[in-house]
Coordinates of C-alpha atoms (C1' of nucleotides) in Angstrom, one line a residue:
Chain A
X1 CA 33.7 114.3 -3.4
X2 CA 35.7 115.8 -6.4
X3 CA 37.3 113.9 -9.3
X4 CA 40.9 112.8 -9.2
X5 CA 41.6 115.3 -12.0
X6 CA 40.3 118.0 -9.7
X7 CA 42.4 116.9 -6.8
X8 CA 45.5 117.1 -8.9
X9 CA 44.4 120.5 -10.2
X10 CA 44.0 121.9 -6.7
X11 CA 47.3 120.5 -5.5
X12 CA 49.1 121.9 -8.5
X13 CA 47.5 125.3 -8.2
X14 CA 48.5 125.5 -4.5
X15 CA 52.1 124.6 -5.5
X16 CA 52.1 127.2 -8.3
X17 CA 50.7 129.8 -5.8
X18 CA 53.4 129.1 -3.3
X19 CA 56.1 129.5 -6.0
X20 CA 54.5 132.6 -7.5
X21 CA 54.8 134.4 -4.2
X22 CA 58.5 134.7 -5.0
X23 CA 57.8 135.5 -8.7
X24 CA 59.1 132.1 -9.7
X25 CA 57.6 130.2 -12.7
X26 CA 57.4 126.4 -12.4
X27 CA 57.6 123.8 -15.1
X28 CA 55.4 120.7 -15.4
X29 CA 58.2 118.5 -14.3
X30 CA 58.7 120.4 -11.0
X31 CA 54.9 120.5 -10.4
X32 CA 54.5 116.7 -11.1
X33 CA 57.3 116.0 -8.6
X34 CA 56.0 118.4 -6.0
X35 CA 52.5 116.9 -5.9
X36 CA 53.4 113.4 -6.9
X37 CA 51.3 113.1 -10.0
X38 CA 51.8 111.6 -13.5
X39 CA 53.6 114.3 -15.4
X40 CA 51.8 114.2 -18.8
X41 CA 48.5 114.1 -16.9
X42 CA 49.0 117.2 -14.9
X43 CA 50.3 118.8 -18.0
X44 CA 46.9 118.3 -19.7
X45 CA 45.1 119.5 -16.6
X46 CA 47.2 122.7 -16.5
X47 CA 46.6 123.3 -20.1
X48 CA 42.9 123.3 -19.4
X49 CA 43.3 125.6 -16.4
X50 CA 45.3 128.0 -18.6
X51 CA 42.5 128.0 -21.2
X52 CA 40.0 128.7 -18.4
X53 CA 42.1 131.6 -17.1
X54 CA 42.9 130.2 -13.7
X55 CA 46.6 130.1 -14.2
X56 CA 49.1 131.9 -16.5
X57 CA 51.8 130.2 -18.6
X58 CA 54.9 131.2 -20.5
X59 CA 56.7 129.1 -23.2
X60 CA 60.3 128.6 -23.8
X61 CA 63.3 128.6 -21.5
X62 CA 62.6 130.2 -18.1
X63 CA 58.9 129.6 -18.9
X64 CA 56.4 127.7 -16.8
X65 CA 53.2 128.3 -14.9
X66 CA 52.5 131.2 -12.5
X67 CA 49.8 133.3 -10.9
X68 CA 49.4 137.1 -10.9
X69 CA 47.7 138.9 -8.0
X70 CA 44.2 138.2 -9.3
X71 CA 45.3 134.5 -9.3
X72 CA 46.0 134.4 -5.6
X73 CA 42.4 135.4 -5.0
X74 CA 40.9 132.5 -6.9
X75 CA 39.3 129.9 -4.6
X76 CA 39.1 126.2 -4.5
X77 CA 35.5 126.6 -5.6
X78 CA 36.7 128.3 -8.8
X79 CA 38.9 125.3 -9.6
X80 CA 36.3 122.7 -8.8
X81 CA 33.8 124.6 -10.9
X82 CA 36.3 124.7 -13.8
X83 CA 37.1 121.0 -13.7
X84 CA 34.0 119.2 -12.3
X85 CA 31.3 121.8 -13.0
X86 CA 28.8 122.8 -10.4
X87 CA 27.2 119.5 -9.7
X88 CA 28.9 119.2 -6.3
X89 CA 27.4 122.5 -5.3
X90 CA 24.0 122.3 -6.8
X91 CA 23.3 118.7 -7.9
X92 CA 20.9 116.3 -6.1
X93 CA 22.4 114.1 -3.5
X94 CA 20.5 111.1 -4.9
X95 CA 21.1 111.9 -8.5
X96 CA 17.7 113.3 -9.5
X97 CA 17.6 115.8 -12.3
X98 CA 14.5 117.7 -11.2
X99 CA 15.2 117.7 -7.5
X100 CA 14.4 121.1 -6.0
X101 CA 12.3 122.7 -3.2
X102 CA 9.2 122.1 -5.4
X103 CA 9.9 118.5 -6.1
X104 CA 12.5 117.4 -3.5
X105 CA 14.1 114.0 -3.0
X106 CA 13.7 112.7 0.5
X107 CA 17.0 114.1 1.7
X108 CA 16.8 117.3 -0.2
X109 CA 16.7 119.7 2.7
X110 CA 19.6 118.0 4.5
X111 CA 21.7 118.0 1.4
X112 CA 21.0 121.7 0.7
X113 CA 22.6 122.5 4.1
X114 CA 25.6 120.3 3.6
X115 CA 26.2 121.6 0.1
X116 CA 26.0 125.2 1.2
X117 CA 28.6 124.3 3.8
X118 CA 30.9 122.8 1.3
X119 CA 30.5 125.7 -1.1
X120 CA 31.2 128.3 1.5
X121 CA 34.2 126.5 2.7
X122 CA 35.6 126.2 -0.8
X123 CA 34.8 129.8 -1.7
X124 CA 36.5 130.9 1.4
X125 CA 39.7 128.9 0.7
X126 CA 41.9 131.1 -1.6
X127 CA 44.9 129.9 -3.4
X128 CA 47.1 132.6 -1.8
X129 CA 46.1 131.5 1.8
X130 CA 48.4 128.5 2.1
X131 CA 51.8 129.8 1.0
X132 CA 53.3 130.3 4.5
X133 CA 52.1 127.0 6.0
X134 CA 53.4 125.2 2.9
X135 CA 56.7 127.1 3.1
X136 CA 57.1 126.2 6.7
X137 CA 56.4 122.5 5.9
X138 CA 53.4 122.4 8.1
X139 CA 51.2 121.3 5.2
X140 CA 51.8 118.8 2.5
X141 CA 50.8 118.4 -1.2
X142 CA 51.8 114.7 -1.6
X143 CA 51.7 111.3 0.0
Chain B
X1 CA 29.6 113.1 -3.7
X2 CA 28.6 109.4 -3.8
X3 CA 28.7 107.0 -6.8
X4 CA 25.8 106.5 -9.1
X5 CA 25.5 103.0 -7.8
X6 CA 25.2 104.3 -4.3
X7 CA 22.5 106.8 -5.4
X8 CA 20.4 104.0 -6.8
X9 CA 21.0 101.9 -3.7
X10 CA 19.7 104.6 -1.4
X11 CA 16.7 105.4 -3.6
X12 CA 15.9 101.7 -3.8
X13 CA 16.2 101.2 -0.1
X14 CA 13.9 104.1 0.6
X15 CA 11.3 102.6 -1.7
X16 CA 11.7 99.2 -0.1
X17 CA 11.4 100.8 3.3
X18 CA 8.2 102.5 2.3
X19 CA 6.6 99.3 1.1
X20 CA 7.8 97.3 4.1
X21 CA 5.8 99.5 6.4
X22 CA 2.8 97.6 5.1
X23 CA 4.6 94.3 5.2
X24 CA 4.7 94.2 1.4
X25 CA 7.7 92.7 -0.5
X26 CA 8.7 94.3 -3.7
X27 CA 10.3 92.8 -6.8
X28 CA 13.2 94.2 -8.9
X29 CA 10.8 95.3 -11.6
X30 CA 8.7 97.4 -9.3
X31 CA 11.7 98.9 -7.7
X32 CA 13.3 99.8 -11.0
X33 CA 10.1 101.5 -12.1
X34 CA 9.7 103.3 -8.8
X35 CA 13.2 104.8 -8.8
X36 CA 13.7 105.0 -12.6
X37 CA 16.8 102.9 -12.8
X38 CA 18.0 100.2 -15.2
X39 CA 16.4 97.0 -14.0
X40 CA 19.4 94.6 -14.2
X41 CA 21.6 97.1 -12.6
X42 CA 19.5 97.7 -9.5
X43 CA 19.1 93.9 -9.3
X44 CA 22.9 93.6 -8.9
X45 CA 23.0 96.4 -6.4
X46 CA 20.3 94.8 -4.3
X47 CA 22.0 91.4 -4.4
X48 CA 25.0 93.1 -2.9
X49 CA 23.0 94.9 -0.3
X50 CA 21.4 91.5 0.7
X51 CA 24.8 90.0 1.1
X52 CA 25.8 92.9 3.3
X53 CA 22.8 92.4 5.4
X54 CA 21.1 95.8 4.7
X55 CA 18.0 94.3 3.2
X56 CA 16.2 91.0 3.2
X57 CA 15.0 89.0 0.2
X58 CA 12.8 86.0 -0.6
X59 CA 12.8 84.0 -3.7
X60 CA 9.8 82.5 -5.6
X61 CA 6.3 83.8 -6.1
X62 CA 5.3 86.5 -3.6
X63 CA 9.0 87.0 -3.1
X64 CA 11.0 90.2 -3.3
X65 CA 12.9 92.6 -1.1
X66 CA 11.9 93.8 2.3
X67 CA 13.1 95.3 5.6
X68 CA 12.5 94.1 9.1
X69 CA 12.4 96.4 12.1
X70 CA 16.2 96.5 12.4
X71 CA 16.3 97.5 8.7
X72 CA 14.2 100.6 9.3
X73 CA 16.9 101.8 11.7
X74 CA 19.7 101.6 9.1
X75 CA 21.0 104.9 8.0
X76 CA 22.1 106.4 4.7
X77 CA 25.6 106.3 6.1
X78 CA 25.3 102.5 6.4
X79 CA 24.4 102.2 2.8
X80 CA 27.1 104.6 1.6
X81 CA 29.6 102.6 3.7
X82 CA 28.5 99.3 2.2
X83 CA 28.7 100.6 -1.4
X84 CA 31.4 103.3 -1.6
X85 CA 33.3 102.4 1.6
X86 CA 34.3 105.1 4.0
X87 CA 36.4 107.4 1.8
X88 CA 33.7 110.0 1.8
X89 CA 33.8 110.1 5.6
X90 CA 37.5 109.7 6.2
X91 CA 39.4 110.3 3.0
X92 CA 41.5 113.3 2.2
X93 CA 39.8 116.0 0.2
X94 CA 42.8 116.3 -2.1
X95 CA 43.4 112.6 -2.4
X96 CA 46.4 112.2 -0.2
X97 CA 46.9 108.8 1.4
X98 CA 48.7 109.9 4.5
X99 CA 46.7 113.1 5.1
X100 CA 46.0 113.4 8.9
X101 CA 46.4 115.9 11.7
X102 CA 50.0 114.9 11.9
X103 CA 50.7 115.4 8.2
X104 CA 47.8 117.5 6.9
X105 CA 47.0 118.7 3.4
X106 CA 46.5 122.4 3.2
X107 CA 42.7 122.1 3.5
X108 CA 42.7 119.3 6.0
X109 CA 41.0 121.1 8.9
X110 CA 38.3 122.6 6.7
X111 CA 37.5 119.1 5.2
X112 CA 37.4 117.5 8.6
X113 CA 34.6 119.8 9.6
X114 CA 32.7 119.3 6.4
X115 CA 33.1 115.6 6.4
X116 CA 31.9 115.4 10.0
X117 CA 28.9 117.4 9.0
X118 CA 28.2 115.0 6.1
X119 CA 28.6 111.9 8.3
X120 CA 26.4 113.2 11.0
X121 CA 23.7 114.1 8.5
X122 CA 23.8 110.7 6.9
X123 CA 23.9 108.8 10.2
X124 CA 20.9 110.7 11.4
X125 CA 18.9 109.9 8.2
X126 CA 17.3 106.6 8.8
X127 CA 15.5 104.5 6.2
X128 CA 12.3 104.5 8.2
X129 CA 12.1 108.3 8.5
X130 CA 10.8 109.0 5.1
X131 CA 7.8 106.7 4.6
X132 CA 5.1 109.2 5.4
X133 CA 6.4 112.0 3.2
X134 CA 6.9 109.5 0.4
X135 CA 3.4 108.1 0.9
X136 CA 1.9 111.6 0.9
X137 CA 3.7 112.4 -2.4
X138 CA 5.7 115.2 -0.8
X139 CA 9.0 113.6 -1.7
X140 CA 10.2 111.9 -4.9
X141 CA 12.5 109.0 -5.8
X142 CA 12.7 109.6 -9.5
X143 CA 13.2 112.3 -12.1
Chain C
dC1 C1' 69.5 133.3 -36.0
dA2 C1' 70.5 128.8 -34.2
dA3 C1' 69.8 125.7 -30.5
dG4 C1' 67.5 124.2 -26.8
dT5 C1' 63.7 124.6 -23.6
dA6 C1' 59.1 124.4 -22.3
dG7 C1' 54.1 124.6 -23.1
dA8 C1' 50.0 123.4 -26.6
dA9 C1' 47.5 120.2 -29.2
dG10 C1' 45.7 116.0 -30.8
dA11 C1' 45.2 111.3 -30.8
dG12 C1' 45.5 107.2 -28.5
dT13 C1' 45.6 103.5 -24.4
dA14 C1' 44.3 101.5 -19.8
dA15 C1' 41.5 101.1 -15.9
dA16 C1' 37.4 101.7 -13.5
dA17 C1' 32.5 102.5 -13.2
dA18 C1' 28.1 101.8 -15.1
dC19 C1' 25.2 98.7 -17.1
dT20 C1' 23.5 94.0 -19.6
dC21 C1' 22.6 89.2 -20.5
dC22 C1' 22.1 84.5 -19.6
dT23 C1' 21.8 80.6 -16.7
dT24 C1' 20.9 78.6 -12.2
dT25 C1' 18.5 77.9 -7.8
dA26 C1' 14.9 78.5 -4.5
dT27 C1' 10.1 79.0 -3.4
dT28 C1' 5.2 79.0 -3.8
dA29 C1' 0.7 77.8 -5.7
dC30 C1' -2.0 74.7 -8.0
Chain D
dG1 C1' 5.4 67.2 -8.4
dT2 C1' 5.0 70.5 -12.0
dA3 C1' 4.8 75.0 -13.6
dA4 C1' 5.4 79.6 -12.8
dT5 C1' 7.8 83.2 -10.4
dA6 C1' 11.5 85.8 -8.6
dA7 C1' 16.1 86.4 -6.7
dA8 C1' 21.3 84.8 -7.2
dG9 C1' 25.4 84.2 -9.7
dG10 C1' 28.7 84.7 -13.3
dA11 C1' 30.4 86.5 -17.3
dG12 C1' 30.1 89.8 -20.4
dT13 C1' 29.8 95.0 -22.9
dT14 C1' 29.8 100.0 -22.9
dT15 C1' 31.0 104.4 -21.3
dT16 C1' 33.6 107.4 -18.6
dT17 C1' 37.6 108.7 -16.3
dA18 C1' 42.3 108.4 -15.8
dC19 C1' 46.5 108.5 -18.0
dT20 C1' 50.2 108.4 -22.1
dC21 C1' 52.7 109.4 -26.3
dT22 C1' 54.1 112.0 -30.2
dT23 C1' 54.3 116.1 -32.8
dC24 C1' 54.1 121.0 -33.1
dT25 C1' 54.7 125.8 -31.8
dA26 C1' 56.5 129.6 -29.2
dC27 C1' 60.0 131.7 -26.7
dT28 C1' 64.6 132.9 -24.6
dT29 C1' 69.4 133.0 -24.5
dG30 C1' 74.0 133.1 -26.4

DNA sequence: CAAGTAGAAGAGTAAAAACTCCTTTATTAC
DNA sequence: GTAATAAAGGAGTTTTTACTCTTCTACTTG
């Protein structure tokens, strides 16, 4: 559905969101441990997310990654878009470049409905929405 | 959503289905042209689909690939399952191995709904369902 | 302002997915 | 039964994605 890079990105962002609720910055090492990902790899991904304005960072001691209030309102769709682009939301299910209502692949109509569903779901899922359930240990970011 | 291999597979199968309605066998070359795919690559994919019992083949002159009546009833889900496995239908949206109702990732519930939707759609889409619209040129398998 | 911490940047490696080529085997038509 | 045809099989190569390593730069604290 989404790339592995994107899966890591989402999990990392959810963790950063959780920590940012208490105004805590988190380092790459902590994040990597929390989401069970290769440390240098998630570092690269975060770098990219910073460049794209989805997360904030501070260097030096007491530095790390964090979200501001605008950050909590970012959605999964925003992250997917930043990492994988919009092909999940708008691409053809059978890989055709020109697939559209005018020139549809056989399953065009069915896929339009499904993709709309996916997009709505991901736009509705905001980074700030999961802090409590993560805090309570009801939801998991690894294994 | 699905691998490129899987996209080719589905397009090829839809084309074979269309031709099989008139009891015509089609060769790799014809298929490759019809769905605009690399010829040796689709050959490999078809080989695999034959092994998995999703399409029939005949060697020698007048040979090629074709479907019997059971074949027309196969669904897109069957093809996706054969090529990509069931991770699209049952895997975790964030890539967690142990994600389940007991130990859910933050977006588990949302993904369950979406995946059910995708699965139902693909199970409902049968290879035999698209022959007429393809014949009429209302639907396309390339570009 | 020195020392240490932590992210940024760039270049590189490993693994997986996509794609190719060549040889063999089965089938049909003459 | 020979020649032509078409799929099967196996062993590559290329490209993309996943992942690593090393060096540099910025910042904070004592």
